[in-house]
Amino acid sequence: ISARITEQAFYELDAPIGRVCSKEVPTPYARHMEQAAIPSAEDVVRAAEAAMRGES
């Protein structure tokens, strides 16, 4: 996603592109804990919306 933004809208950016990544923990075995540690599509959408509002 960030590569496409950089390629197509670099000069429109007012701040660096943010990063959405997993939590700083080993990947848990339990499914519910794994889901809490790994970013979801909703996390990406929230980060993109925050960037559009000028939040970091």
Tab-separated table of N, CA and C in Angstrom:
chain	number	residue	atom	x	y	z
A	1	ILE	N	0.834	-1.183	0.000
A	1	ILE	CA	0.000	0.000	0.000
A	1	ILE	C	0.878	1.246	0.000
A	2	SER	N	1.883	1.263	0.862
A	2	SER	CA	2.738	2.452	0.938
A	2	SER	C	3.512	2.672	-0.359
A	3	ALA	N	3.902	1.608	-1.034
A	3	ALA	CA	4.610	1.759	-2.310
A	3	ALA	C	3.710	2.418	-3.350
A	4	ARG	N	2.466	2.025	-3.402
A	4	ARG	CA	1.539	2.637	-4.370
A	4	ARG	C	1.296	4.100	-4.043
A	5	ILE	N	1.160	4.423	-2.764
A	5	ILE	CA	0.980	5.823	-2.378
A	5	ILE	C	2.200	6.630	-2.782
A	6	THR	N	3.385	6.107	-2.502
A	6	THR	CA	4.617	6.808	-2.834
A	6	THR	C	4.745	6.995	-4.342
A	7	GLU	N	4.430	5.972	-5.112
A	7	GLU	CA	4.535	6.058	-6.568
A	7	GLU	C	3.532	7.032	-7.165
A	8	GLN	N	2.327	7.076	-6.633
A	8	GLN	CA	1.262	7.833	-7.275
A	8	GLN	C	0.970	9.184	-6.639
A	9	ALA	N	1.385	9.405	-5.398
A	9	ALA	CA	1.003	10.655	-4.730
A	9	ALA	C	2.102	11.201	-3.833
A	10	PHE	N	3.359	10.943	-4.152
A	10	PHE	CA	4.465	11.346	-3.282
A	10	PHE	C	4.432	12.835	-2.962
A	11	TYR	N	4.213	13.668	-3.955
A	11	TYR	CA	4.273	15.115	-3.749
A	11	TYR	C	3.049	15.657	-3.024
A	12	GLU	N	2.045	14.822	-2.826
A	12	GLU	CA	0.861	15.224	-2.064
A	12	GLU	C	1.007	14.921	-0.578
A	13	LEU	N	2.025	14.151	-0.205
A	13	LEU	CA	2.207	13.759	1.191
A	13	LEU	C	2.684	14.942	2.027
A	14	ASP	N	2.096	15.096	3.202
A	14	ASP	CA	2.515	16.130	4.146
A	14	ASP	C	3.331	15.554	5.291
A	15	ALA	N	3.401	14.250	5.371
A	15	ALA	CA	4.122	13.577	6.453
A	15	ALA	C	4.565	12.205	5.952
A	16	PRO	N	5.478	11.571	6.674
A	16	PRO	CA	5.899	10.226	6.269
A	16	PRO	C	4.733	9.239	6.307
A	17	ILE	N	4.831	8.215	5.526
A	17	ILE	CA	3.815	7.160	5.514
A	17	ILE	C	3.936	6.349	6.799
A	18	GLY	N	2.805	6.094	7.438
A	18	GLY	CA	2.804	5.326	8.679
A	18	GLY	C	2.971	3.839	8.414
A	19	ARG	N	3.151	3.110	9.471
A	19	ARG	CA	3.366	1.670	9.368
A	19	ARG	C	2.411	0.956	10.319
A	20	VAL	N	1.749	-0.069	9.831
A	20	VAL	CA	0.893	-0.919	10.651
A	20	VAL	C	1.562	-2.287	10.678
A	21	CYS	N	1.923	-2.739	11.866
A	21	CYS	CA	2.636	-4.015	11.957
A	21	CYS	C	2.155	-4.790	13.183
A	22	SER	N	2.674	-5.991	13.325
A	22	SER	CA	2.265	-6.824	14.452
A	22	SER	C	2.825	-6.277	15.759
A	23	LYS	N	2.246	-6.733	16.848
A	23	LYS	CA	2.722	-6.341	18.173
A	23	LYS	C	4.110	-6.927	18.401
A	24	GLU	N	4.862	-6.343	19.321
A	24	GLU	CA	6.219	-6.800	19.624
A	24	GLU	C	6.186	-7.991	20.582
A	25	VAL	N	5.567	-9.058	20.134
A	25	VAL	CA	5.484	-10.299	20.915
A	25	VAL	C	5.677	-11.477	19.965
A	26	PRO	N	6.135	-12.612	20.472
A	26	PRO	CA	6.179	-13.803	19.616
A	26	PRO	C	4.759	-14.155	19.174
A	27	THR	N	4.612	-14.680	17.984
A	27	THR	CA	3.282	-15.044	17.502
A	27	THR	C	2.707	-16.146	18.384
A	28	PRO	N	1.585	-15.860	19.054
A	28	PRO	CA	0.991	-16.848	19.955
A	28	PRO	C	0.363	-18.014	19.187
A	29	TYR	N	0.238	-19.142	19.866
A	29	TYR	CA	-0.373	-20.325	19.266
A	29	TYR	C	-1.899	-20.243	19.310
A	30	ALA	N	-2.438	-19.727	20.410
A	30	ALA	CA	-3.896	-19.640	20.557
A	30	ALA	C	-4.458	-18.664	19.522
A	31	ARG	N	-5.504	-19.080	18.831
A	31	ARG	CA	-6.071	-18.292	17.723
A	31	ARG	C	-6.510	-16.901	18.168
A	32	HIS	N	-7.211	-16.785	19.296
A	32	HIS	CA	-7.698	-15.480	19.738
A	32	HIS	C	-6.542	-14.549	20.105
A	33	MET	N	-5.461	-15.105	20.629
A	33	MET	CA	-4.297	-14.277	20.959
A	33	MET	C	-3.538	-13.887	19.691
A	34	GLU	N	-3.506	-14.794	18.722
A	34	GLU	CA	-2.871	-14.484	17.438
A	34	GLU	C	-3.604	-13.332	16.756
A	35	GLN	N	-4.922	-13.363	16.793
A	35	GLN	CA	-5.717	-12.303	16.176
A	35	GLN	C	-5.473	-10.960	16.855
A	36	ALA	N	-5.180	-10.964	18.149
A	36	ALA	CA	-4.894	-9.721	18.865
A	36	ALA	C	-3.503	-9.191	18.541
A	37	ALA	N	-2.582	-10.074	18.154
A	37	ALA	CA	-1.196	-9.670	17.910
A	37	ALA	C	-0.933	-9.243	16.473
A	38	ILE	N	-1.715	-9.751	15.531
A	38	ILE	CA	-1.482	-9.477	14.111
A	38	ILE	C	-2.480	-8.424	13.635
A	39	PRO	N	-2.018	-7.408	12.892
A	39	PRO	CA	-2.930	-6.352	12.447
A	39	PRO	C	-4.017	-6.893	11.513
A	40	SER	N	-5.179	-6.298	11.629
A	40	SER	CA	-6.313	-6.697	10.796
A	40	SER	C	-6.547	-5.643	9.716
A	41	ALA	N	-7.462	-5.935	8.816
A	41	ALA	CA	-7.834	-4.960	7.787
A	41	ALA	C	-8.393	-3.700	8.445
A	42	GLU	N	-9.116	-3.856	9.541
A	42	GLU	CA	-9.667	-2.700	10.245
A	42	GLU	C	-8.554	-1.812	10.799
A	43	ASP	N	-7.463	-2.423	11.265
A	43	ASP	CA	-6.322	-1.644	11.755
A	43	ASP	C	-5.726	-0.796	10.636
A	44	VAL	N	-5.624	-1.368	9.452
A	44	VAL	CA	-5.085	-0.639	8.302
A	44	VAL	C	-6.015	0.511	7.928
A	45	VAL	N	-7.317	0.255	7.921
A	45	VAL	CA	-8.286	1.303	7.593
A	45	VAL	C	-8.213	2.428	8.617
A	46	ARG	N	-8.149	2.086	9.910
A	46	ARG	CA	-8.054	3.118	10.951
A	46	ARG	C	-6.801	3.966	10.774
A	47	ALA	N	-5.669	3.335	10.462
A	47	ALA	CA	-4.419	4.069	10.264
A	47	ALA	C	-4.512	4.983	9.045
A	48	ALA	N	-5.123	4.500	7.977
A	48	ALA	CA	-5.284	5.322	6.773
A	48	ALA	C	-6.197	6.507	7.046
A	49	GLU	N	-7.285	6.278	7.767
A	49	GLU	CA	-8.195	7.376	8.099
A	49	GLU	C	-7.517	8.397	9.000
A	50	ALA	N	-6.718	7.941	9.954
A	50	ALA	CA	-5.987	8.859	10.829
A	50	ALA	C	-4.995	9.686	10.020
A	51	ALA	N	-4.334	9.057	9.062
A	51	ALA	CA	-3.391	9.790	8.215
A	51	ALA	C	-4.118	10.839	7.383
A	52	MET	N	-5.305	10.511	6.905
A	52	MET	CA	-6.084	11.470	6.115
A	52	MET	C	-6.520	12.661	6.965
A	53	ARG	N	-6.701	12.439	8.273
A	53	ARG	CA	-7.065	13.533	9.182
A	53	ARG	C	-5.841	14.308	9.657
A	54	GLY	N	-4.646	13.855	9.277
A	54	GLY	CA	-3.422	14.527	9.694
A	54	GLY	C	-2.910	14.073	11.039
A	55	GLU	N	-3.428	12.964	11.544
A	55	GLU	CA	-2.974	12.417	12.823
A	55	GLU	C	-1.852	11.424	12.567
A	56	SER	N	-1.012	11.225	13.567
A	56	SER	CA	0.066	10.244	13.385
A	56	SER	C	-0.224	8.961	14.108
